CSV table of C-alpha atoms in Angstrom, one decimal:
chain,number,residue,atom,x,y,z
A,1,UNK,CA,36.8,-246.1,-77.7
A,2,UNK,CA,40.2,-245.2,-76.0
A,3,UNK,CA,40.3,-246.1,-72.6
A,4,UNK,CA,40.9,-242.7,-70.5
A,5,UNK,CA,44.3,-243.0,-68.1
A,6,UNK,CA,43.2,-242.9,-64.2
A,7,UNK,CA,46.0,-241.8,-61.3
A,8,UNK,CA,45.2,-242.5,-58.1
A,9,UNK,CA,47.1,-242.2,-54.8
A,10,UNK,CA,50.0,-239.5,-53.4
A,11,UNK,CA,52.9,-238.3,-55.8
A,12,UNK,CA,56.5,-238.3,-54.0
A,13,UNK,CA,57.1,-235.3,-52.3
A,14,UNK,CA,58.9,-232.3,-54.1
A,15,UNK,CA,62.8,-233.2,-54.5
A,16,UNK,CA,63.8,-230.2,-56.2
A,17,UNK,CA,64.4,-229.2,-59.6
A,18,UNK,CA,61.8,-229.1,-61.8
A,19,UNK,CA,58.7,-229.8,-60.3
A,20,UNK,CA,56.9,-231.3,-63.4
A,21,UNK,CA,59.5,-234.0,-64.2
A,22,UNK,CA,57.2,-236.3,-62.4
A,23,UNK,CA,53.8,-235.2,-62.9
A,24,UNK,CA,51.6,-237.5,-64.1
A,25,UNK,CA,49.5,-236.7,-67.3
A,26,UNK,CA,48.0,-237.8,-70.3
A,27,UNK,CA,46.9,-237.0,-74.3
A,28,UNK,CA,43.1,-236.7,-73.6
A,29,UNK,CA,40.9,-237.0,-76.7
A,30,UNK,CA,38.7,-234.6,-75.7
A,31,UNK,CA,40.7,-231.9,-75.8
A,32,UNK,CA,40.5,-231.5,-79.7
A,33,UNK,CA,37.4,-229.2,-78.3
A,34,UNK,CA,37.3,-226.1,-77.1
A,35,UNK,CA,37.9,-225.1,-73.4
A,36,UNK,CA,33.9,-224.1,-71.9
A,37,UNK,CA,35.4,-222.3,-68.8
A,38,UNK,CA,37.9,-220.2,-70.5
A,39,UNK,CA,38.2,-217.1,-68.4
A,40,UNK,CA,38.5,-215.2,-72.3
A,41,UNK,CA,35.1,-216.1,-73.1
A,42,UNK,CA,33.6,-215.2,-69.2
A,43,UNK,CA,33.6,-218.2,-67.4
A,44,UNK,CA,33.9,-217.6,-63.9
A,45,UNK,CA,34.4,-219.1,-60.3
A,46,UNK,CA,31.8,-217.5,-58.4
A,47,UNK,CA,31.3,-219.4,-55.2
A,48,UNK,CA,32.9,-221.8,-53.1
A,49,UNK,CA,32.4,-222.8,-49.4
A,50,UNK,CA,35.8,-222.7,-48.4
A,51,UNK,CA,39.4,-220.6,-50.2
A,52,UNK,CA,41.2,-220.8,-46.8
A,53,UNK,CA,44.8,-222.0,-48.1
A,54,UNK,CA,44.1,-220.7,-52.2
A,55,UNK,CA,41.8,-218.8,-53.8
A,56,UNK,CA,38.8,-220.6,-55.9
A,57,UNK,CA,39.9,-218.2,-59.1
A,58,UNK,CA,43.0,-219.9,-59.8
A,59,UNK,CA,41.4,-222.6,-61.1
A,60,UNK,CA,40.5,-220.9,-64.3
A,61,UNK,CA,43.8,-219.3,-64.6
A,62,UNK,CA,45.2,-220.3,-68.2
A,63,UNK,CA,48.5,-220.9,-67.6
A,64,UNK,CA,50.0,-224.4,-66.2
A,65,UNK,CA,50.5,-224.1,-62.4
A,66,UNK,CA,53.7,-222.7,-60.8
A,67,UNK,CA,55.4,-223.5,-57.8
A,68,UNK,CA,57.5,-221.6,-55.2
A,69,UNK,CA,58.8,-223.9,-52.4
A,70,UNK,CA,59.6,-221.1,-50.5
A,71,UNK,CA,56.2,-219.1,-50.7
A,72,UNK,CA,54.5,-219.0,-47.6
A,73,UNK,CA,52.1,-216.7,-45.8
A,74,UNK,CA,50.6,-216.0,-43.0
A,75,UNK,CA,48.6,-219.0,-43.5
A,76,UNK,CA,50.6,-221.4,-44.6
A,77,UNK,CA,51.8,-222.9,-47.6
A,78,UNK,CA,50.2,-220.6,-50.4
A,79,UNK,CA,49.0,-222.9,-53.3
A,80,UNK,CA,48.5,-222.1,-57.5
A,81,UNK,CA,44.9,-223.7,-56.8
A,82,UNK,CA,42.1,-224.1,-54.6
A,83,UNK,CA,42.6,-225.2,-51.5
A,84,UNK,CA,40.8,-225.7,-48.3
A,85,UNK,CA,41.1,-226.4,-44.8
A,86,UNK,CA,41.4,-229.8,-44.0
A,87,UNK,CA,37.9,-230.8,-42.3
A,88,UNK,CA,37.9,-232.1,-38.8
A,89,UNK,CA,35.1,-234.6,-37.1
A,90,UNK,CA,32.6,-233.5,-34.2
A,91,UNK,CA,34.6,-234.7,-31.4
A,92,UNK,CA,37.5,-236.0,-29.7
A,93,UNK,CA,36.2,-239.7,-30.0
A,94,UNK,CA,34.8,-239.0,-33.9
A,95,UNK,CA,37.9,-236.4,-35.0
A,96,UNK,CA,37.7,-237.8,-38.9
A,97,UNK,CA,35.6,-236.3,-41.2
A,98,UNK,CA,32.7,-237.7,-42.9
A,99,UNK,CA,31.9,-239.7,-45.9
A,100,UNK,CA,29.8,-237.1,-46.9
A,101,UNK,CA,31.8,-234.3,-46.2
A,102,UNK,CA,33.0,-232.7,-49.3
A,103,UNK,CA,33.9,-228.9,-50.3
A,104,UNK,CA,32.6,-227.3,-53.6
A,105,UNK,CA,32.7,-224.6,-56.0
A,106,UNK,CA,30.1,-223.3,-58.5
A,107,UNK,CA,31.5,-222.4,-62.2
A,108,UNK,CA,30.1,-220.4,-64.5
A,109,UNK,CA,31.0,-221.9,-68.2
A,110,UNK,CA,31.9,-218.8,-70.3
A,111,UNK,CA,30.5,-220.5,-73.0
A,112,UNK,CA,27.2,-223.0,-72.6
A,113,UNK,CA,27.8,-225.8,-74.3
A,114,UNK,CA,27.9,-230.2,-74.6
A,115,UNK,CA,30.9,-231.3,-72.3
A,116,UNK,CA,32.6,-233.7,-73.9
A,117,UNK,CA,35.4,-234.0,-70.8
A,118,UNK,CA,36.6,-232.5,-67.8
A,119,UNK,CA,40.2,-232.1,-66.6
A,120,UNK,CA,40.5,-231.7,-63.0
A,121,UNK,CA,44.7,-230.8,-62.5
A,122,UNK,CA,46.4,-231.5,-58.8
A,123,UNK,CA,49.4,-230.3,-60.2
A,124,UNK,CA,52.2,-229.3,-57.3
A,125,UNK,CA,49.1,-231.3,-54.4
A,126,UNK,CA,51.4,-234.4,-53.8
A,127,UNK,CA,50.0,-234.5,-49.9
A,128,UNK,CA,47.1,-232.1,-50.1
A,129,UNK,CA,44.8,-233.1,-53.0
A,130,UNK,CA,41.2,-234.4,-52.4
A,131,UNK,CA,40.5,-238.0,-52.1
A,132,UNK,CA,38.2,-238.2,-54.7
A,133,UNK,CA,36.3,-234.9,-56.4
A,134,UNK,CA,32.7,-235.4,-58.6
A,135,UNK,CA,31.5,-232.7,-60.9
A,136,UNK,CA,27.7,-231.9,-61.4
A,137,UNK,CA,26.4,-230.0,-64.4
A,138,UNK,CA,22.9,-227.5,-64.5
A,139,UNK,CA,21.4,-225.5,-67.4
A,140,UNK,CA,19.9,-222.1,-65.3
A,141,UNK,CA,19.3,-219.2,-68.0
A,142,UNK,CA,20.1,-215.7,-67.4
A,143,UNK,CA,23.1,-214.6,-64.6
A,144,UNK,CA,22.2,-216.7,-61.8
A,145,UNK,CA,23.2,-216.3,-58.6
A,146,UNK,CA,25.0,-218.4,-55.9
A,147,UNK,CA,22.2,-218.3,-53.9
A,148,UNK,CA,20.3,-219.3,-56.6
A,149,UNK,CA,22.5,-222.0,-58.5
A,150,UNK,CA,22.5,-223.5,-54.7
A,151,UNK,CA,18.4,-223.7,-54.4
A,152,UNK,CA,16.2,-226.4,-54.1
A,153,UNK,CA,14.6,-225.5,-57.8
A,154,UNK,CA,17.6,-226.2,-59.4
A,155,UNK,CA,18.4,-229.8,-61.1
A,156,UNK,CA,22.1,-230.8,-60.9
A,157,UNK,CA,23.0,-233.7,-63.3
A,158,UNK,CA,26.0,-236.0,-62.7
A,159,UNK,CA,28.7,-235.5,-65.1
A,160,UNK,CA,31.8,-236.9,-63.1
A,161,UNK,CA,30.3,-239.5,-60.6
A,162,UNK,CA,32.2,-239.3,-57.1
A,163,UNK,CA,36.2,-240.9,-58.0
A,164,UNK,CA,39.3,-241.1,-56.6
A,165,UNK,CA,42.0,-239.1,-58.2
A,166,UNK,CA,45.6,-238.8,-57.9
A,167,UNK,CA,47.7,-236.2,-56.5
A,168,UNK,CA,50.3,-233.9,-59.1
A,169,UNK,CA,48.7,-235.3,-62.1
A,170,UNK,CA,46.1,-234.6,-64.8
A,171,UNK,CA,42.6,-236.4,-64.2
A,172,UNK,CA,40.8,-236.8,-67.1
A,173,UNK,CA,36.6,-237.9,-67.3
A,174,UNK,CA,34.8,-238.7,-70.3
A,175,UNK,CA,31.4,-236.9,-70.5
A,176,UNK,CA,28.6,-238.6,-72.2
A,177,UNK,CA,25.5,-236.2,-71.1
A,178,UNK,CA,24.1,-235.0,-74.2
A,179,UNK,CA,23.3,-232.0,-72.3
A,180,UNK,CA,24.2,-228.1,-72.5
A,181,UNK,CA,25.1,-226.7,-69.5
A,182,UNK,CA,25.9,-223.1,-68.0
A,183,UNK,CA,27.0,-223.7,-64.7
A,184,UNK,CA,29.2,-226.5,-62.6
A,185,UNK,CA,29.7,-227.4,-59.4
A,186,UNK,CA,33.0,-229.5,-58.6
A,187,UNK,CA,33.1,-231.8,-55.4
A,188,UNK,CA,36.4,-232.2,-53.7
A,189,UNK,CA,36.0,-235.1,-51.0
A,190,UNK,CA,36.3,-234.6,-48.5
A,191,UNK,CA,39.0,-231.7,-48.6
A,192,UNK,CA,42.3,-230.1,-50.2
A,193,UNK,CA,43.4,-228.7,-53.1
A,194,UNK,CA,43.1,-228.9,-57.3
A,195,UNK,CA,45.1,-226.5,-59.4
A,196,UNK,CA,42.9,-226.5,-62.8
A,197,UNK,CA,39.9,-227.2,-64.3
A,198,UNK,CA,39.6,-227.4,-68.1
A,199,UNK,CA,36.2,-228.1,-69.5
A,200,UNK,CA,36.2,-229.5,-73.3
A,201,UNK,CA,33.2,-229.4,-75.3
A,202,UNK,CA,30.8,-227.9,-78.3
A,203,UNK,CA,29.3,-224.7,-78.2
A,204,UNK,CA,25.8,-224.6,-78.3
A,205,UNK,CA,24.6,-220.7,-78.2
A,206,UNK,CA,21.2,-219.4,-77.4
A,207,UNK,CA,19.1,-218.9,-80.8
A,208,UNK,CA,17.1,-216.4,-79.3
A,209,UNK,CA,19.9,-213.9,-78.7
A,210,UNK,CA,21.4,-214.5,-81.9
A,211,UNK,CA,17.8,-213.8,-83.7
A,212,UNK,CA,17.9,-210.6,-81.7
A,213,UNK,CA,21.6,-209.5,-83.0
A,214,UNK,CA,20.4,-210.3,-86.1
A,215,UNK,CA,23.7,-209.6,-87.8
A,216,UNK,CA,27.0,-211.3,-85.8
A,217,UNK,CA,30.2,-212.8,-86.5
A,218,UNK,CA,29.0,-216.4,-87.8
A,219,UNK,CA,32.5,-218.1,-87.3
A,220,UNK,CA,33.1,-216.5,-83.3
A,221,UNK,CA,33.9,-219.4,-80.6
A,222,UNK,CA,31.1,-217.8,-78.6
A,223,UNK,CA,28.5,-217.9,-81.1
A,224,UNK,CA,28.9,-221.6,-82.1
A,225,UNK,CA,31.5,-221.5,-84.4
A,226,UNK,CA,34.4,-223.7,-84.1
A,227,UNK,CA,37.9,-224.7,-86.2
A,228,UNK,CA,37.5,-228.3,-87.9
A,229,UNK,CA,40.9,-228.8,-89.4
A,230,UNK,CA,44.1,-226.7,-89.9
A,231,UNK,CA,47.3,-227.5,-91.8
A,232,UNK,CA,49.8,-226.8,-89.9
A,233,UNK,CA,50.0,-225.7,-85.2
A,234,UNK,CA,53.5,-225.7,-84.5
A,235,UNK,CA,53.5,-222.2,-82.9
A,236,UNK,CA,49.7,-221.4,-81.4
A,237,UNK,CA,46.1,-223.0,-82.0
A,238,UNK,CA,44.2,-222.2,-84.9
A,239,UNK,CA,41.2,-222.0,-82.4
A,240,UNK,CA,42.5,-218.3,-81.3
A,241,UNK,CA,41.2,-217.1,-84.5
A,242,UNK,CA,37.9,-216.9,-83.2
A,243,UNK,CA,38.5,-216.3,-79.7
A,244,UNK,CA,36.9,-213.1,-78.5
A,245,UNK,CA,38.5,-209.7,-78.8
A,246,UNK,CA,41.2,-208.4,-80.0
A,247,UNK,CA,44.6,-210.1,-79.7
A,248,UNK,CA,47.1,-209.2,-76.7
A,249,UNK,CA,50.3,-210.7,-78.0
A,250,UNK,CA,52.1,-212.8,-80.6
A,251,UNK,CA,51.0,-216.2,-79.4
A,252,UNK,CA,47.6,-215.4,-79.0
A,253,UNK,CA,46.8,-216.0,-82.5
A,254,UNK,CA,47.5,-218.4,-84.9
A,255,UNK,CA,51.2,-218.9,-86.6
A,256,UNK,CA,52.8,-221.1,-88.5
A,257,UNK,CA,56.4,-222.8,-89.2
A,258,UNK,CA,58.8,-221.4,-91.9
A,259,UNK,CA,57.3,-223.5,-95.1
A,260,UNK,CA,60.3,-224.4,-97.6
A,261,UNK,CA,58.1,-225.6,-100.1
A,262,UNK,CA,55.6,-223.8,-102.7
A,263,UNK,CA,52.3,-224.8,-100.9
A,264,UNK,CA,50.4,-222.6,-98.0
A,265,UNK,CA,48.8,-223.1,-94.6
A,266,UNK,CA,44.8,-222.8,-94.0
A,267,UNK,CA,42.1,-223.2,-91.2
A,268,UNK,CA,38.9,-224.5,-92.0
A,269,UNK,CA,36.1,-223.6,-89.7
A,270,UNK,CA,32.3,-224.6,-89.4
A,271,UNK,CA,29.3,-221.4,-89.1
A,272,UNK,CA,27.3,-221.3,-86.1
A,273,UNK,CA,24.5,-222.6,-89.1
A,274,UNK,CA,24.3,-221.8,-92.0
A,275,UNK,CA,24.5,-218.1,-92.7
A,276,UNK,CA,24.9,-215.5,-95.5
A,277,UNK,CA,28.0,-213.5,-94.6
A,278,UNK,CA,28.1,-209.8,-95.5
A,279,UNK,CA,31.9,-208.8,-94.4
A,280,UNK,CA,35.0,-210.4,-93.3
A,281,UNK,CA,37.4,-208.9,-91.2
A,282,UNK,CA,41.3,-210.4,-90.9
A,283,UNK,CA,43.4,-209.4,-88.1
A,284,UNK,CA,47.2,-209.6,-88.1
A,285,UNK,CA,47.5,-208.1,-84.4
A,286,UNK,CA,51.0,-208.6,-82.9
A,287,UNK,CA,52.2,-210.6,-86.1
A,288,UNK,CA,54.7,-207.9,-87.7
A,289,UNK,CA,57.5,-209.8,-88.9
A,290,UNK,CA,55.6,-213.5,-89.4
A,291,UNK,CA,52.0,-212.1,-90.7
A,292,UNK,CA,50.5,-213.7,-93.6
A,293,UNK,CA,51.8,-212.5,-96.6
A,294,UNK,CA,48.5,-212.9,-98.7
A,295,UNK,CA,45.1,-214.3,-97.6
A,296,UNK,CA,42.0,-215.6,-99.3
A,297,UNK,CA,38.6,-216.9,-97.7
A,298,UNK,CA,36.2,-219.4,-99.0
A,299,UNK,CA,33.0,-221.0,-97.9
A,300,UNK,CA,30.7,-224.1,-98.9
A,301,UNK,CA,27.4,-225.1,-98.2
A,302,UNK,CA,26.9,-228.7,-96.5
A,303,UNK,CA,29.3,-231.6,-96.2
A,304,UNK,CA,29.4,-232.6,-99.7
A,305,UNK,CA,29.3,-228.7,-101.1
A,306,UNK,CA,31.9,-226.6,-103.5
A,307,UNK,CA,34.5,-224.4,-102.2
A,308,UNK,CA,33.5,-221.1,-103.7
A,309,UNK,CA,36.3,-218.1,-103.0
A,310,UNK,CA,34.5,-215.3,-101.4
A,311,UNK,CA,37.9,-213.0,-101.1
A,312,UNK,CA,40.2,-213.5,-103.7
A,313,UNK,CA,43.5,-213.3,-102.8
A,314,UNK,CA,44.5,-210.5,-101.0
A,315,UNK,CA,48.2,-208.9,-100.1
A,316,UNK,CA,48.2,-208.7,-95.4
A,317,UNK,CA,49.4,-205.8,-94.0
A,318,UNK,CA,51.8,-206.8,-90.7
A,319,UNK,CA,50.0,-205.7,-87.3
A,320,UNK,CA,46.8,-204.3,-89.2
A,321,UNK,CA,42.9,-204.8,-88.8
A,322,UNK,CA,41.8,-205.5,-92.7
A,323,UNK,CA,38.0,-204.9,-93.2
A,324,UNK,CA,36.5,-206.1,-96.5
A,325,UNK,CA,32.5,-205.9,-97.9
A,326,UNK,CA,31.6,-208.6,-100.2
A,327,UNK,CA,29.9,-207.2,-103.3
A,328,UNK,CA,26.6,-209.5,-102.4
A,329,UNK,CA,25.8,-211.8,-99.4
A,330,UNK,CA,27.8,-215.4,-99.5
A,331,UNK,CA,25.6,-217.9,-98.1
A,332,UNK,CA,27.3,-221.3,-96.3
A,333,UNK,CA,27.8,-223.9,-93.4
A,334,UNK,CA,31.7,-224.0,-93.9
A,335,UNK,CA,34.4,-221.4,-94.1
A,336,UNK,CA,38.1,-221.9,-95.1
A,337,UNK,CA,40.8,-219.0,-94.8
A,338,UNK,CA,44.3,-219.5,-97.1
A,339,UNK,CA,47.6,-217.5,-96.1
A,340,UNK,CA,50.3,-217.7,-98.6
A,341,UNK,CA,52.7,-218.6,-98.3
A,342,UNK,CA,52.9,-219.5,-94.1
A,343,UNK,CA,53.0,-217.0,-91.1
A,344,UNK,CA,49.3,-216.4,-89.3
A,345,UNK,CA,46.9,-213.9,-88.4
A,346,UNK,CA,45.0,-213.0,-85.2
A,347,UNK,CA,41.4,-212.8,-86.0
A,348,UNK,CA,39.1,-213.9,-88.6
A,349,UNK,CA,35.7,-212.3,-88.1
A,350,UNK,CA,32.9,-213.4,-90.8
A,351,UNK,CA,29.8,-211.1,-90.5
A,352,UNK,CA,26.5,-211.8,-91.1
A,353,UNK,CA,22.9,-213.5,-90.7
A,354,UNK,CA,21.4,-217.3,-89.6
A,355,UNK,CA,19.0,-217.9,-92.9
A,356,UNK,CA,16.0,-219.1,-92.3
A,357,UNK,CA,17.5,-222.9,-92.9
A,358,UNK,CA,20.4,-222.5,-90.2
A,359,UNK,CA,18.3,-220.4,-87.4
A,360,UNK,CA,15.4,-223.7,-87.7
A,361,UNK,CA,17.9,-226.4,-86.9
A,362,UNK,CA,20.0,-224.1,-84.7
A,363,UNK,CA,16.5,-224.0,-82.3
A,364,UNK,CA,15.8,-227.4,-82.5
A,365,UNK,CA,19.5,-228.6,-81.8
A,366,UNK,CA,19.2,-226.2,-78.9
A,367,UNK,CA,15.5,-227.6,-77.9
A,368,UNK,CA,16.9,-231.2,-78.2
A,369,UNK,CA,19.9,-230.3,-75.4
A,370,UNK,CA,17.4,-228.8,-73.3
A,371,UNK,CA,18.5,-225.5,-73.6
């Protein structure tokens, strides 16, 4: 197993010019997964005990954190983070803080899932970051409150035991709970600021909801689907294609480099279980001079199953929503769009139902997690 890089202790402070030349960061290996607290799928901060210098929300914000040396408020220096207060003792002769003081704030995962790791980002806190943060991780169904998340009742596993961290730099933690898990609560001890938080794991969606919809997009990022493979990310993640909604701009799909040979680019995905797919809907949103030219779609059943071409290959429309019916249900674990020859598309919605072999082990995956 590959040993995950630790940073501890102060970064020098800000020199000028560009303030990421010496941040310190790392190629996680967990990050081939999908991001759990993506503010696109609904994850939400919804509670912490103390915003004074930064505002909880801008932990979830997806864009790397900026900063202005010259912004400054009322307050003080005004962070791209969280950041609190720094703590004081009770008295004159006790003015440090103690070891059990800590500040926190309770996520809500967009998606529940298995957390594979957990990036907690002091990028831009040279001086100001926490000591040392923890994370815990609870399964509560429903839409929980703070008051609630915070009660007795509830049963708080460790995912990120108490651990020093380092300030401007990415710290990564392996989790090994084979757990899912709606909600987290981050520890900063015993005060200051974190910029991020990035939450890598699998999917695991609530079989009960999905029986209700009975018919749903089998390949969508909330519903369990996920990408396995892709040829080719030079420009945007193959991941977008099943993010939810519609796409807001070029880069939120996927796209391709200019191929100069005869071959073509592809995603392969896996189902939420296996499912028998009805429609298929391909998006080319945004993408108007570098859509897809052609596309085709395939599925397979199980690892060791045949390809078998559900949409034959079919000429893409730039910046256009193309809906297709399959002439009779296509039933697999495994889907696999082709463009021809390069370019992208937005979306890729696959439509359908769990059979009764995928909605069985979707429950009892979900059962074993203690969802």
């Amino acid at each position: 197993m590959t040993a995950i890089p630790s940073f501890t202790g102060d970064a020098n402070p800000y020199g000028g010019g560009d303030p990421y030349a010496d941040y310190r960061t790392a190629d996680f290996p967990f990050t081939q997964y999908v991001n759990l607290a993506d503010r696109q799928l609904g994850a939400g901060v919804i509670a912490a005990n103390d915003e004074f210098f930064a505002q909880r929300e801008n932990l979830l914000v997806p864009e790397p954190a900026e900063f202005d040396p010259e912004h400054f408020g009322h307050k003080g220096k005004i962070m791209d983070g969280w950041e609190t207060r720094r703590r004081r003792g009770v008295s004159a002769e006790h003015p440090w803080p103690t070891a059990e003081d800590h500040d926190w704030a309770l996520v809500r995962l967009g998606a529940p899932g298995v957390i594979r790791g957990i990036v907690v980002d002091t990028a831009h806190f040279r001086g100001n970051y926490p000591q040392a943060v923890s994370v815990e991780g609870a399964s509560v169904p429903g839409s929980p409150s703070p008051e609630e998340l915070l009660g007795d009742d509830v049963k708080w596993t460790t995912l990120v035991p108490r651990t020093a961290v380092g300030g401007h730099a990415a710290n990564g933690f392996e989790v090994t709970a084979e757990q899912r898990f709606t909600h987290l609560r981050i520890n900063q001890h015993p005060d200051g600021g974190i910029a991020r938080l990035r939450v890598y794991g699998e999917v695991v969606p609530d079989p009960e909801w999905l029986a209700a919809l009975g018919t749903f997009d089998v390949v969508a990022l909330e519903n369990g689907g996920r990408v396995e493979d892709a040829s080719n990310l030079f420009y945007s993640p193959a991941g977008n294609t099943i993010q939810p909604g519609r796409s807001r701009k070029m880069d939120d799909g996927w796209e391709t480099r200019r191929r100069r040979d005869q071959g073509n680019d592809w995603i392969r995905y896996r189902l939420a279980a296996q499912a028998q797919i009805r429609a298929i809907e391909i998006d080319t949103a945004y993408l108007k001079g570098n859509s897809a030219g052609w596309a085709s779609v395939s599925v397979k059943d199980g690892e060791d199953g045949e390809w078998t071409e559900i949409l034959p290959r079919t000429r893409m429309q730039p910046d256009t929503n193309h809906r297709f019916v399959l002439p009779e249900p296509a039933a697999g674990t495994h889907a696999r769009i082709d463009i021809f020859p390069d370019g992208g598309i937005s979306r890729l919605r696959l439509f359908g139902s769990l059979t009764e072999q995928g909605a069985s082990g979707l429950a009892a995956r979900h059962q074993e997690l203690g969802g």
